[in-house]
Coordinates of C-alpha atoms in Angstrom, one line a residue:
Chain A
X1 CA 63.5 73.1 56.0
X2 CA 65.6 74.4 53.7
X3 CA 66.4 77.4 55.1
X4 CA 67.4 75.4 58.6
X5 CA 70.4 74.1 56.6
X6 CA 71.8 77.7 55.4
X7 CA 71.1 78.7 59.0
X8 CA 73.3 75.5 59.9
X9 CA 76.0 75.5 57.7
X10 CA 76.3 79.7 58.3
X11 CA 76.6 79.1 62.0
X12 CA 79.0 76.0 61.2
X13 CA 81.1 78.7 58.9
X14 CA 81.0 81.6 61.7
X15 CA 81.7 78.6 64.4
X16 CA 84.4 77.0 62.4
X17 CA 86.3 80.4 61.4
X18 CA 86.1 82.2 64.9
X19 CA 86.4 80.3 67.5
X20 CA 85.9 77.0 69.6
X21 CA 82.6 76.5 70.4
X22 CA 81.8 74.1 73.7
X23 CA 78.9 73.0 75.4
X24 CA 77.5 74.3 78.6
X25 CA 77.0 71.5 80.7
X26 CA 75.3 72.5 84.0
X27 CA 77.7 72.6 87.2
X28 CA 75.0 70.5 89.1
X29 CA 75.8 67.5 86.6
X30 CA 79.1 68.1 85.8
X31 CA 80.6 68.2 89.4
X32 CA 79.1 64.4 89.9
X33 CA 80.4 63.3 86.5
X34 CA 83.5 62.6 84.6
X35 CA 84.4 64.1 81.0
X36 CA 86.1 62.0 78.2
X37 CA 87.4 63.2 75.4
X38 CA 87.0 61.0 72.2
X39 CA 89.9 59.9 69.9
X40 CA 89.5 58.6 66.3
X41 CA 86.8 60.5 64.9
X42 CA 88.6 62.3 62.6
X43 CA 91.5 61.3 60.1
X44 CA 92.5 58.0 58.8
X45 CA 88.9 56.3 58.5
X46 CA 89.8 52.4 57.3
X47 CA 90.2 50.3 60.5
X48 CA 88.7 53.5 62.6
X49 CA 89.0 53.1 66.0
X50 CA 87.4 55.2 69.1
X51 CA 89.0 55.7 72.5
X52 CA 88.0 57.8 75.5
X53 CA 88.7 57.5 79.1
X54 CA 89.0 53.7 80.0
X55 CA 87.2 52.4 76.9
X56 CA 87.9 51.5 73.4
X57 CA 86.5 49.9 70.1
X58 CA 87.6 47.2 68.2
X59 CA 88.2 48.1 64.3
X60 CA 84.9 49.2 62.9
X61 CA 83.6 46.4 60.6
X62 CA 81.6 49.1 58.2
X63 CA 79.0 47.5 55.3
X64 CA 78.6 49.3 52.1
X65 CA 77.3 52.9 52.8
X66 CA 74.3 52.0 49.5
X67 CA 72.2 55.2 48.5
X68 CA 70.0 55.5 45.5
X69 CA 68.1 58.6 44.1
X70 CA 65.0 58.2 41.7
X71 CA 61.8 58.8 41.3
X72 CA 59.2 56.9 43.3
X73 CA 55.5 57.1 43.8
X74 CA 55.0 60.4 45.7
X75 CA 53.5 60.6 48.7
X76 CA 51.2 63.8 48.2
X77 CA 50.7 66.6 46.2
X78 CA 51.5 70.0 47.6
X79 CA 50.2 73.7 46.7
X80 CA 53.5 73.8 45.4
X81 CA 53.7 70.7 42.7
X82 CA 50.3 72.7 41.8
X83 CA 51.7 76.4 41.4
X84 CA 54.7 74.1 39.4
X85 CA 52.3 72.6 37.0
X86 CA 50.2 75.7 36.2
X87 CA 53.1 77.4 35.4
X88 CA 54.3 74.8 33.4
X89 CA 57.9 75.0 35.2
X90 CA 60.3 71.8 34.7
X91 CA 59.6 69.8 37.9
X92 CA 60.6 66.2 39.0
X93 CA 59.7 64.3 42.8
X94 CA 63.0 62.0 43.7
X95 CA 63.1 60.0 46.5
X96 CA 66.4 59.4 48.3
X97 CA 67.4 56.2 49.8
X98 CA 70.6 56.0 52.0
X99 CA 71.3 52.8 53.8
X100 CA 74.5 52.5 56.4
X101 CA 75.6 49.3 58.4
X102 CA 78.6 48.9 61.0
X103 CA 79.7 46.7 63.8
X104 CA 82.3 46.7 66.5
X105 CA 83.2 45.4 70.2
X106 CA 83.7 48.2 72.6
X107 CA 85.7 47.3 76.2
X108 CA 86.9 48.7 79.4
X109 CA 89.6 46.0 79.9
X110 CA 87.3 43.7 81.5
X111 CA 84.3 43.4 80.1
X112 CA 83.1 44.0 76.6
X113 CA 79.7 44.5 74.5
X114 CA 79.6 43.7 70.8
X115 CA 77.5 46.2 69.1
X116 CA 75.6 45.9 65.4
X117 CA 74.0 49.3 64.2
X118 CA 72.0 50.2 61.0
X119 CA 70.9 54.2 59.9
X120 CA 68.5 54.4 57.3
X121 CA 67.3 57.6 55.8
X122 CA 64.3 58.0 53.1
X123 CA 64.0 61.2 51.8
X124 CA 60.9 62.8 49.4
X125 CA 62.3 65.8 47.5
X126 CA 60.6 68.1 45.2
X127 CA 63.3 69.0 42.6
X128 CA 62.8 72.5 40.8
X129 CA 64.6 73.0 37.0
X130 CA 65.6 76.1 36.8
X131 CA 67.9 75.7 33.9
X132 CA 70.3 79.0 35.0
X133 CA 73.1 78.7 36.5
X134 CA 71.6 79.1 39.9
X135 CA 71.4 74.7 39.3
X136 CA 68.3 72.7 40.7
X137 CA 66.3 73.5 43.5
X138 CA 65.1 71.1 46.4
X139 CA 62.5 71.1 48.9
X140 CA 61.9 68.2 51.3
X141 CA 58.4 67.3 51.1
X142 CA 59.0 64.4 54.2
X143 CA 61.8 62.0 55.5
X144 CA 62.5 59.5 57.8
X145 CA 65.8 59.2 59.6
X146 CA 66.2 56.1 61.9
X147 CA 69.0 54.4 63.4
X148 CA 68.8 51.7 65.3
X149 CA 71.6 49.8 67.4
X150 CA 71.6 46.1 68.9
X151 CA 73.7 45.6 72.1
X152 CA 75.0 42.5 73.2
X153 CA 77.1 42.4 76.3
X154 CA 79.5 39.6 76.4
X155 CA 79.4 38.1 80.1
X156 CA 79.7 34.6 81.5
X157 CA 75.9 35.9 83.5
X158 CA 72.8 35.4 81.1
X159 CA 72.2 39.2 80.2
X160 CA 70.0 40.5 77.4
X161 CA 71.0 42.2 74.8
X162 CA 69.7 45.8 74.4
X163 CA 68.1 47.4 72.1
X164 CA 68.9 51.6 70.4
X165 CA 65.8 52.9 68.8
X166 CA 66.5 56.6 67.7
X167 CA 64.4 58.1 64.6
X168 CA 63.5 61.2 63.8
X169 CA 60.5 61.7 61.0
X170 CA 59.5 65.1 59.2
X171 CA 56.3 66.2 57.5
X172 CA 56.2 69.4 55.4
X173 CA 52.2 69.1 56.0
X174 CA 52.9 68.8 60.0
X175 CA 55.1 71.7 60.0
X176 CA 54.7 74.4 62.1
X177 CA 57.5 76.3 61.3
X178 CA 56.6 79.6 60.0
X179 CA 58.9 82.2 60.5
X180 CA 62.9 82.3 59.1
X181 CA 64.0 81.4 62.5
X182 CA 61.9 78.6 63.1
X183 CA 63.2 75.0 63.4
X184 CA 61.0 72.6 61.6
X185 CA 58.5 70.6 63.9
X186 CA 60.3 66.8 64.1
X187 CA 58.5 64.1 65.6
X188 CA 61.6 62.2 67.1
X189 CA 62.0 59.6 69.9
X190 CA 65.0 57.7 71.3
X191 CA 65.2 54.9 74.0
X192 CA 67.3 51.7 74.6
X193 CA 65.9 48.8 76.4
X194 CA 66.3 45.5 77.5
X195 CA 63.5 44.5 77.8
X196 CA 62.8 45.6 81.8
X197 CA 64.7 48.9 82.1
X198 CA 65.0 51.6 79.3
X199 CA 67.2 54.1 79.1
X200 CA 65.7 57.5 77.3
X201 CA 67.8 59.2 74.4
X202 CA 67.2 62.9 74.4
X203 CA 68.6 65.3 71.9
X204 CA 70.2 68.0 73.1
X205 CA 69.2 71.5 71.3
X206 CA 71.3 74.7 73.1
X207 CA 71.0 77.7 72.3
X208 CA 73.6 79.2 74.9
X209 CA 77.2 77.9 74.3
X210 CA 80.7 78.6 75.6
X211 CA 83.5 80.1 74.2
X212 CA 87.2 79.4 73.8
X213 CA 88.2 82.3 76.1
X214 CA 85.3 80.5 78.4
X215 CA 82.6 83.3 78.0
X216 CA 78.8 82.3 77.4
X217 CA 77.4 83.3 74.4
X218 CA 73.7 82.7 72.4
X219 CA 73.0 81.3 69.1
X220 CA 70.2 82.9 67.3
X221 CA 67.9 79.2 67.4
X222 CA 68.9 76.3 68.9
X223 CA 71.4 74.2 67.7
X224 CA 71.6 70.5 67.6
X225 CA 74.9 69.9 69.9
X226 CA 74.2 66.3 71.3
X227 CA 72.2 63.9 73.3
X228 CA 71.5 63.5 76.8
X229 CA 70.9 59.8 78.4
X230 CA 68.2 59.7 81.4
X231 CA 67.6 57.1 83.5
X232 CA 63.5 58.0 85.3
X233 CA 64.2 61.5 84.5
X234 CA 67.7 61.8 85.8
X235 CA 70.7 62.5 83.5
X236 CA 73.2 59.9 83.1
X237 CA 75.3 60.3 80.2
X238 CA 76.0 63.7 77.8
X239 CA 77.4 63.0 74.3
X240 CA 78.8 66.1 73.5
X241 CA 78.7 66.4 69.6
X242 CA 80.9 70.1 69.6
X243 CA 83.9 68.9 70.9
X244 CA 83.1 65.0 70.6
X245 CA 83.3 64.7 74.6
X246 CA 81.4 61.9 76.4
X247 CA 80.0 63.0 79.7
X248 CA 79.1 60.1 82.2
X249 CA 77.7 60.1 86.0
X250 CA 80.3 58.9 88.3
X251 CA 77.8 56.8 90.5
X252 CA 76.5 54.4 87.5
X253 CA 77.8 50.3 87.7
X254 CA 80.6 49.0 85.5
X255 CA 78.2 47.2 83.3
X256 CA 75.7 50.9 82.9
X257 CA 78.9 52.5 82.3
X258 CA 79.6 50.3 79.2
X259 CA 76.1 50.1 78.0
X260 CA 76.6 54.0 77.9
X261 CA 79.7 53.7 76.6
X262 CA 78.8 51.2 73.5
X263 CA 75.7 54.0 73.3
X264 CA 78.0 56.9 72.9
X265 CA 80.2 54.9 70.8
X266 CA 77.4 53.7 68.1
X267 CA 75.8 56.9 67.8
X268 CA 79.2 59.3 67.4
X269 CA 80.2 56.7 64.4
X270 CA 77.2 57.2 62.2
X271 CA 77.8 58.4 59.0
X272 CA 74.5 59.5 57.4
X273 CA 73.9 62.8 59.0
X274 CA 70.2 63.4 59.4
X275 CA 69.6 67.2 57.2
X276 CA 68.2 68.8 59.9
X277 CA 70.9 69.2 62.3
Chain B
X1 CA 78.0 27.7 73.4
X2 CA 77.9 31.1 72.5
X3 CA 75.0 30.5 70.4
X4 CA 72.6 28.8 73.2
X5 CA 73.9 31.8 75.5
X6 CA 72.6 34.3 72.5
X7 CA 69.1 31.6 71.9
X8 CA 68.5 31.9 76.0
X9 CA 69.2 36.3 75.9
X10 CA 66.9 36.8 73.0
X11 CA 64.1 35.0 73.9
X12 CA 63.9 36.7 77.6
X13 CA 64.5 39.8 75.8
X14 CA 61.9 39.5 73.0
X15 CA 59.0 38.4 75.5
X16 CA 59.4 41.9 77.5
X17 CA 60.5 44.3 74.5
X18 CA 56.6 44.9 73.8
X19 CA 55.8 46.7 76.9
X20 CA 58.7 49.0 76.4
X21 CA 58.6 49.9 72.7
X22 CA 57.1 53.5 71.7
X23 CA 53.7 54.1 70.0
X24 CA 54.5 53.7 66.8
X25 CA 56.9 50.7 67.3
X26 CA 55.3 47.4 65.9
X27 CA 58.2 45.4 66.1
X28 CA 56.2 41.9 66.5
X29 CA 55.6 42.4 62.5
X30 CA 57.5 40.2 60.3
X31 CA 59.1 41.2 57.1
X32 CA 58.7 40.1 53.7
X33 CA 60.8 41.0 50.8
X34 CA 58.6 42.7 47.9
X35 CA 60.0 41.1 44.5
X36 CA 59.5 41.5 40.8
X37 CA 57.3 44.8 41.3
X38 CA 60.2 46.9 39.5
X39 CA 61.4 44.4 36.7
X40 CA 59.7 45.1 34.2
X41 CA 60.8 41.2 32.8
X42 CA 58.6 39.8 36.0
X43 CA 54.9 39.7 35.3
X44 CA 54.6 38.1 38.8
X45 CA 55.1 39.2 42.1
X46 CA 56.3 38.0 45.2
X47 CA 56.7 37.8 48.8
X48 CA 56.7 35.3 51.8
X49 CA 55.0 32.3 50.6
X50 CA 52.8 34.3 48.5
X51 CA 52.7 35.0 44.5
X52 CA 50.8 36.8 42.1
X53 CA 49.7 35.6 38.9
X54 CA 47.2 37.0 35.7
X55 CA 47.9 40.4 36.3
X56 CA 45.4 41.7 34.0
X57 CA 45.0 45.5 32.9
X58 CA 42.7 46.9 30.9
X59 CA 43.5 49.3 28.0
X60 CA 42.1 52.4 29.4
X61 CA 44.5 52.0 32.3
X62 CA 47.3 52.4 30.0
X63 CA 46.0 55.0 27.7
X64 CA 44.3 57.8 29.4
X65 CA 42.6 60.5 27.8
X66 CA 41.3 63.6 29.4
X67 CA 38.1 65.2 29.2
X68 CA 38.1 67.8 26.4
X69 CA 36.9 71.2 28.1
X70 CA 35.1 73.4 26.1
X71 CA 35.4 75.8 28.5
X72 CA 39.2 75.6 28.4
X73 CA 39.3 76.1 24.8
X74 CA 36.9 79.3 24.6
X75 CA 39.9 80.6 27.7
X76 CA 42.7 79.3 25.0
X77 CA 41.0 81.3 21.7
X78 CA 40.4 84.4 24.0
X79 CA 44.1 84.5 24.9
X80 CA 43.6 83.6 28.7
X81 CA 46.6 82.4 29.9
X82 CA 46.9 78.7 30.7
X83 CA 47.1 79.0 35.1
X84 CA 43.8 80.5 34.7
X85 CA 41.8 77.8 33.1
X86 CA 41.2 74.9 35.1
X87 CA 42.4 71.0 35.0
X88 CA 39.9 68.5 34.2
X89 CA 41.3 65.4 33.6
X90 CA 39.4 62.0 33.9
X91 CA 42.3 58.9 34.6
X92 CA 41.3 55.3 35.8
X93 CA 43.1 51.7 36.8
X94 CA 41.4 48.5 36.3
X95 CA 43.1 45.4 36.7
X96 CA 42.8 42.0 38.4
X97 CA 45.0 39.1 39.1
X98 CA 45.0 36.2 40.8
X99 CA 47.0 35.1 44.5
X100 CA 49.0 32.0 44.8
X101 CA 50.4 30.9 48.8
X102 CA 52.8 28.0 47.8
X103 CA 51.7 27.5 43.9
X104 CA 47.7 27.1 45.2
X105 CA 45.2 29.3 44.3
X106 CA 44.2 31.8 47.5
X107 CA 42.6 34.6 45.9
X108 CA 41.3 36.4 42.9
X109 CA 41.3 40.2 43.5
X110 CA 39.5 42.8 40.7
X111 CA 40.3 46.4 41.2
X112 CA 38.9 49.8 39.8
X113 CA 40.2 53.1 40.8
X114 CA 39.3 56.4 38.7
X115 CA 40.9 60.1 39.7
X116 CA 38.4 62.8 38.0
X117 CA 40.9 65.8 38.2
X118 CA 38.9 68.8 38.5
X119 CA 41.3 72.2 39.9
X120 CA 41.2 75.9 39.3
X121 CA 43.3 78.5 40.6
X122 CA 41.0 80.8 42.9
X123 CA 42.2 84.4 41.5
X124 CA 39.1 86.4 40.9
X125 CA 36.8 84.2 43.9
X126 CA 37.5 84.7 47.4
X127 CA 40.9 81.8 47.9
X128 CA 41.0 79.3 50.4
X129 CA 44.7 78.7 52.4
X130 CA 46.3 77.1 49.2
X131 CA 44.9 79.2 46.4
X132 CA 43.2 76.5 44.8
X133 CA 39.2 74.9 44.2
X134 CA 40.0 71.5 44.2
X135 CA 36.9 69.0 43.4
X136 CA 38.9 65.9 42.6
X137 CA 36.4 62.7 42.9
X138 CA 39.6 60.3 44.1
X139 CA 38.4 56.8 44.7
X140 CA 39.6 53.0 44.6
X141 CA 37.1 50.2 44.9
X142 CA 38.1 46.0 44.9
X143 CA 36.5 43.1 45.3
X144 CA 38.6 40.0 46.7
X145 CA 37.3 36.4 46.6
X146 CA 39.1 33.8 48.8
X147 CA 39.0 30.5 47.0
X148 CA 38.7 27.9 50.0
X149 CA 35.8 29.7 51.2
X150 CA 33.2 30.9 48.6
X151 CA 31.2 32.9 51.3
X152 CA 34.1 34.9 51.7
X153 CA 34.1 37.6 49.3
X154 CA 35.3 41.2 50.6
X155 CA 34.8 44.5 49.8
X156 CA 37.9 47.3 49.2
X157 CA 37.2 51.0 49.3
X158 CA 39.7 53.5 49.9
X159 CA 39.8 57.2 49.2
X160 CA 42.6 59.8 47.9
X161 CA 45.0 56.9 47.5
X162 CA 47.2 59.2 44.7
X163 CA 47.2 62.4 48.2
X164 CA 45.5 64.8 45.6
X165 CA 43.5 66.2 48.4
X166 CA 44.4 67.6 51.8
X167 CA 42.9 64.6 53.5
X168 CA 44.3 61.2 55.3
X169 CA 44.8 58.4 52.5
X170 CA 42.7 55.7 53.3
X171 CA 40.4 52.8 53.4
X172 CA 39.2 49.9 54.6
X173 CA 38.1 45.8 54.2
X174 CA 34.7 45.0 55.2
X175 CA 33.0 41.4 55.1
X176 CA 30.0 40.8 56.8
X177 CA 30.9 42.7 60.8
X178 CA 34.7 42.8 60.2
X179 CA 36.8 45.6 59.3
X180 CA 40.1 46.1 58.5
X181 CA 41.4 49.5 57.7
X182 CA 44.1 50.8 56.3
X183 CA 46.1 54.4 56.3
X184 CA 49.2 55.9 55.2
X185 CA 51.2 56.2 58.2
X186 CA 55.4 56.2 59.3
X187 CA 55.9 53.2 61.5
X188 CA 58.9 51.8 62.7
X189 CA 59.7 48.4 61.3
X190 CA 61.9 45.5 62.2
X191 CA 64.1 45.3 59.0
X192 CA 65.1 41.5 59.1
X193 CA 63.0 38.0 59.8
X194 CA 63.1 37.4 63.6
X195 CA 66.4 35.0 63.8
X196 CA 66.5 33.9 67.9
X197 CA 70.0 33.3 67.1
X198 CA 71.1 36.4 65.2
X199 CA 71.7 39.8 67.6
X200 CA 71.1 41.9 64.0
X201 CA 67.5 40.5 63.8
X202 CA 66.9 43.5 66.5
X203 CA 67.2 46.0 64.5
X204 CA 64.7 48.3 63.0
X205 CA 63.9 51.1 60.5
X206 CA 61.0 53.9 60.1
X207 CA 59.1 53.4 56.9
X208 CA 56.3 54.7 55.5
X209 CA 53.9 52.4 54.9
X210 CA 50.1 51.2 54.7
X211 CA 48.9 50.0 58.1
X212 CA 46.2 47.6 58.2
X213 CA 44.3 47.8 61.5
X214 CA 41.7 45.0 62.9
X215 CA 40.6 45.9 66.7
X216 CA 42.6 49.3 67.0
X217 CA 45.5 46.7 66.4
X218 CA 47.6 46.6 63.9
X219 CA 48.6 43.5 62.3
X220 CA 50.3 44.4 58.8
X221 CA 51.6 46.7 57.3
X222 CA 53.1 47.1 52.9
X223 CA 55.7 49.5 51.8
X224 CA 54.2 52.5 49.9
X225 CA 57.3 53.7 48.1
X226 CA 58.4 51.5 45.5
X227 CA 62.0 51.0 46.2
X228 CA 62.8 48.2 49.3
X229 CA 59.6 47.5 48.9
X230 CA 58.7 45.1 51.6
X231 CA 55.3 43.6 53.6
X232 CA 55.0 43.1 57.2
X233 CA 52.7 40.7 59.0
X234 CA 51.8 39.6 62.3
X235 CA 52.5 35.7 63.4
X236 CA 49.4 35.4 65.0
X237 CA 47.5 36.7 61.8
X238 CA 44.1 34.3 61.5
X239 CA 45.4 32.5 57.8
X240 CA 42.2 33.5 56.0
X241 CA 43.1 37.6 57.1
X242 CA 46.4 37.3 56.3
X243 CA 45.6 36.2 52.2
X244 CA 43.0 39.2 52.7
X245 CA 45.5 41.5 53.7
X246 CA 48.0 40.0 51.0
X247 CA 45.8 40.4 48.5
X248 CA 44.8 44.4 49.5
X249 CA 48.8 44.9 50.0
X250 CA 49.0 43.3 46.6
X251 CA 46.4 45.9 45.2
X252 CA 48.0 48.8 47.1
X253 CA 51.4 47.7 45.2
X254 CA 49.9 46.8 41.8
X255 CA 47.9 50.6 41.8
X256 CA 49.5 53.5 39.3
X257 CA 49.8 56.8 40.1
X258 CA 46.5 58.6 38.7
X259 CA 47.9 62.1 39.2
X260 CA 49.4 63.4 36.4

């Protein structure tokens, strides 16, 4: 686990310092689709507001972003809490709790959705004391990341609202990650629904990527760059998470397009960024 | 006018979510804020219409002594260094208390668990994966008698409650045919009380939890970490279930860690 996030935030450094990395989305879907570039996710963040092709936000209304660390009844004891013990090394198990509420209209000029969103994360560290100035050590024994969006589209027809489920949930006992370039195993689902008709979240994990100069180029694992909203099996939507680009198929219904577009919307403006990516 | 449009949308919507929610989606549940567990000035607890009362302990609960290990202390005068010798520690939790729904008697619950800690470090035998021999005896046994019905007494086991063993922690409610178990488990929640008129009532959160199963079903479901603590419970719960399951969640709230 740990080791994922000096592989990420080395790539992020590499990424960052040489050059613009973009996403490689195929020809077959990007001929049929149209690519919008979203405004407002950086800089000034009190009354944040998003914009990208046709569509905008209202000010994003955000709740108080609560987290608490302490200790907490742990869930397990590992091999490692053991070796710890015997070796009478300064140890402590904390559990992190991060809680994150928002809400805001999104519109196309003529119609709009109102959109209410919650991320939670709960995360079971084991905290090492080393007492050198190498500072404390963590290792995640399990968390659970979920965020979870309601959608209601304001029309004059009777329409249910939808419904975001995204969560991700990691076991250090499930994992079957054993070499240094390994990701973690995640059990992790995503779907919004009304009710009748779901639409299926799917993150998007590439390992080939374009340059600035537009060659291709490979990461070493696969990085976490975005999502990719199916409808039965066919792509959609891409939220492109590199270069904050919303892709969307150009044969989808007004009222789709802003359901994808309140999707997009709601998941780029989280703030609790799950550890793994 | 907006708020019959919003009554009309979420009742179609909530009568066809079910089909279309994932496996571990139990979003029918109903949440109940866990209070008092953490204040230490609260000797009660409580949630829903429901409220503990005569939480008793006993002594031994509070005061744990381990097993003196002759063994370990012919390893200590030899000079054997301490990851060597072996733990062997003996810790227990006995308590009872009493459930209330609506200030009248339901329930009166008594609980024993006991952890016999018995590891060694495998150095000189032939290891196993994780190094260690690990013989823990890791048990929890209650007995919970509804009060409107005197025939109605049921049985708690459950086994490696404090996860000191690679194995799933669980157990399970038994009276007369009917079971109910219960297992440690990530589920995802719904995090407020159903409100037809409030939108935000939709949303949900993973938590890790106890799930209590009747019929491969699962109709409840308590918060193991202590923080946010909350219970979840099906509508349709029969009433005398749900102050079964009310007392157990109260017992799987009330237990102390045994590991140590």
């Amino acid at each position: 686990m740990k080791r994922i996030i000096y592989i990420s935030t080395l790539f992020v450094i590499v990424l960052t310092s040489c050059t613009t990395v973009k996403l490689a989305v195929p020809e077959q879907f990007s001929s049929q689709s149209t690519s919008m570039h979203v405004k407002g996710l950086n800089g000034w963040m009190v009354n944040q507001k998003l914009s990208f092709g046709n569509y905008y936000t209202s000010a994003v209304k955000r709740g108080w972003n609560v987290s608490s660390t302490g200790t907490d009844r742990p869930s397990g004891v590992t091999t490692e809490d053991r070796l710890l013990k015997m070796f009478n090394v300064e140890k402590s198990n904390v559990t992190l709790n991060q809680k994150n509420k928002y809400q805001f209209t999104v519109q196309d000029g003529n119609q709009s959705a109102e959109v209410f969103c919650i991320e939670k994360v709960t995360k079971e560290q084991l905290v090492v004391k080393t007492n050198t100035w190498w500072g404390d050590t963590h290792q995640t024994k399990n968390y659970q990341y979920s965020f979870s969006a309601a959608i209601l589209p304001l029309k004059v027809k009777e329409d249910a609202p939808w419904q975001l489920v995204l969560y991700n949930n990691y076991d250090r006992n499930k994992d079957t990650a054993h070499h240094f370039f390994d990701l973690p195993y995640l059990e992790e689902e995503g779907y919004i629904t009304n009710g009748t008709e779901t639409i299926h979240i799917k993150p998007l994990r590439i390992q080939q990527f374009v340059r600035k100069d537009g060659r291709e180029a490979k990461f070493p694992v696969r990085m976490m760059s975005g999502y990719e909203l199916r409808i039965d099996d066919g792509v959609v939507g891409i939220i492109d998470s590199f270069d904050n680009n919303i892709w969307m198929y150009n044969e989808l219904d007004s009222d789709t397009k802003l359901l994808l577009a309140a999707v997009s919307s709601a998941l780029m403006l989280r703030k609790i960024q799950d550890t793994i990516h | 006018m907006k708020q019959i449009y919003l009554l009309t949308c979420l009742i179609a919507f909530y009568t066809a979510l079910a089909a279309q929610t994932p496996a571990n989606a139990y979003l029918s549940l109903q949440p109940y804020e866990i209070k008092g567990h953490n204040n230490p000035l609260k000797l009660n607890i409580t949630f829903g219409n429901y409220k503990t009362r005569y939480i008793k302990r006993s002594l031994g609960s509070i005061f744990n002594f381990g097993r003196v290990s002759f063994e370990n202390i012919l390893l200590d005068m030899a000079g054997v260094p301490d990851y060597v010798q072996g733990t062997n520690q003996r810790n227990k939790d006995i308590f009872s208390f009493d459930l209330t729904e609506n200030g009248e008697a339901i329930s009166n619950t008594r609980c024993r668990a006991i952890l016999h800690q018995n590891e060694r470090v495998r150095l000189l035998l032939p290891s196993d994966s994780s190094f260690f021999s690990i013989n823990n005896v890791d048990f929890l046994q209650a007995v919970i008698m509804l009060h409107n019905d005197s025939s109605q007494v049921w049985q708690m086991a459950a086994s490696n409650l404090n996860g000191s063993m690679n194995e799933p922690q669980k157990g399970l409610l038994r009276h007369d045919t009917t079971s109910i178990v219960f297992e440690k488990t990530t589920m995802l929640l719904r995090e407020k009380a159903v409100d037809r008129t409030d939108v935000s009532s939709l949303l949900a959160t993973m938590n890790m939890v106890y799930s209590f199963t009747l019929n491969n079903k699962v109709i409840a479901a308590v918060s193991y970490k202590d923080t946010e603590k909350r219970f979840w419970l099906h509508e349709k719960t029969d009433p005398k279930l749900a102050q079964v399951i009310a007392s157990a969640a109260m017992v799987l709230t009330l237990r102390r860690q045994l590991y140590q």
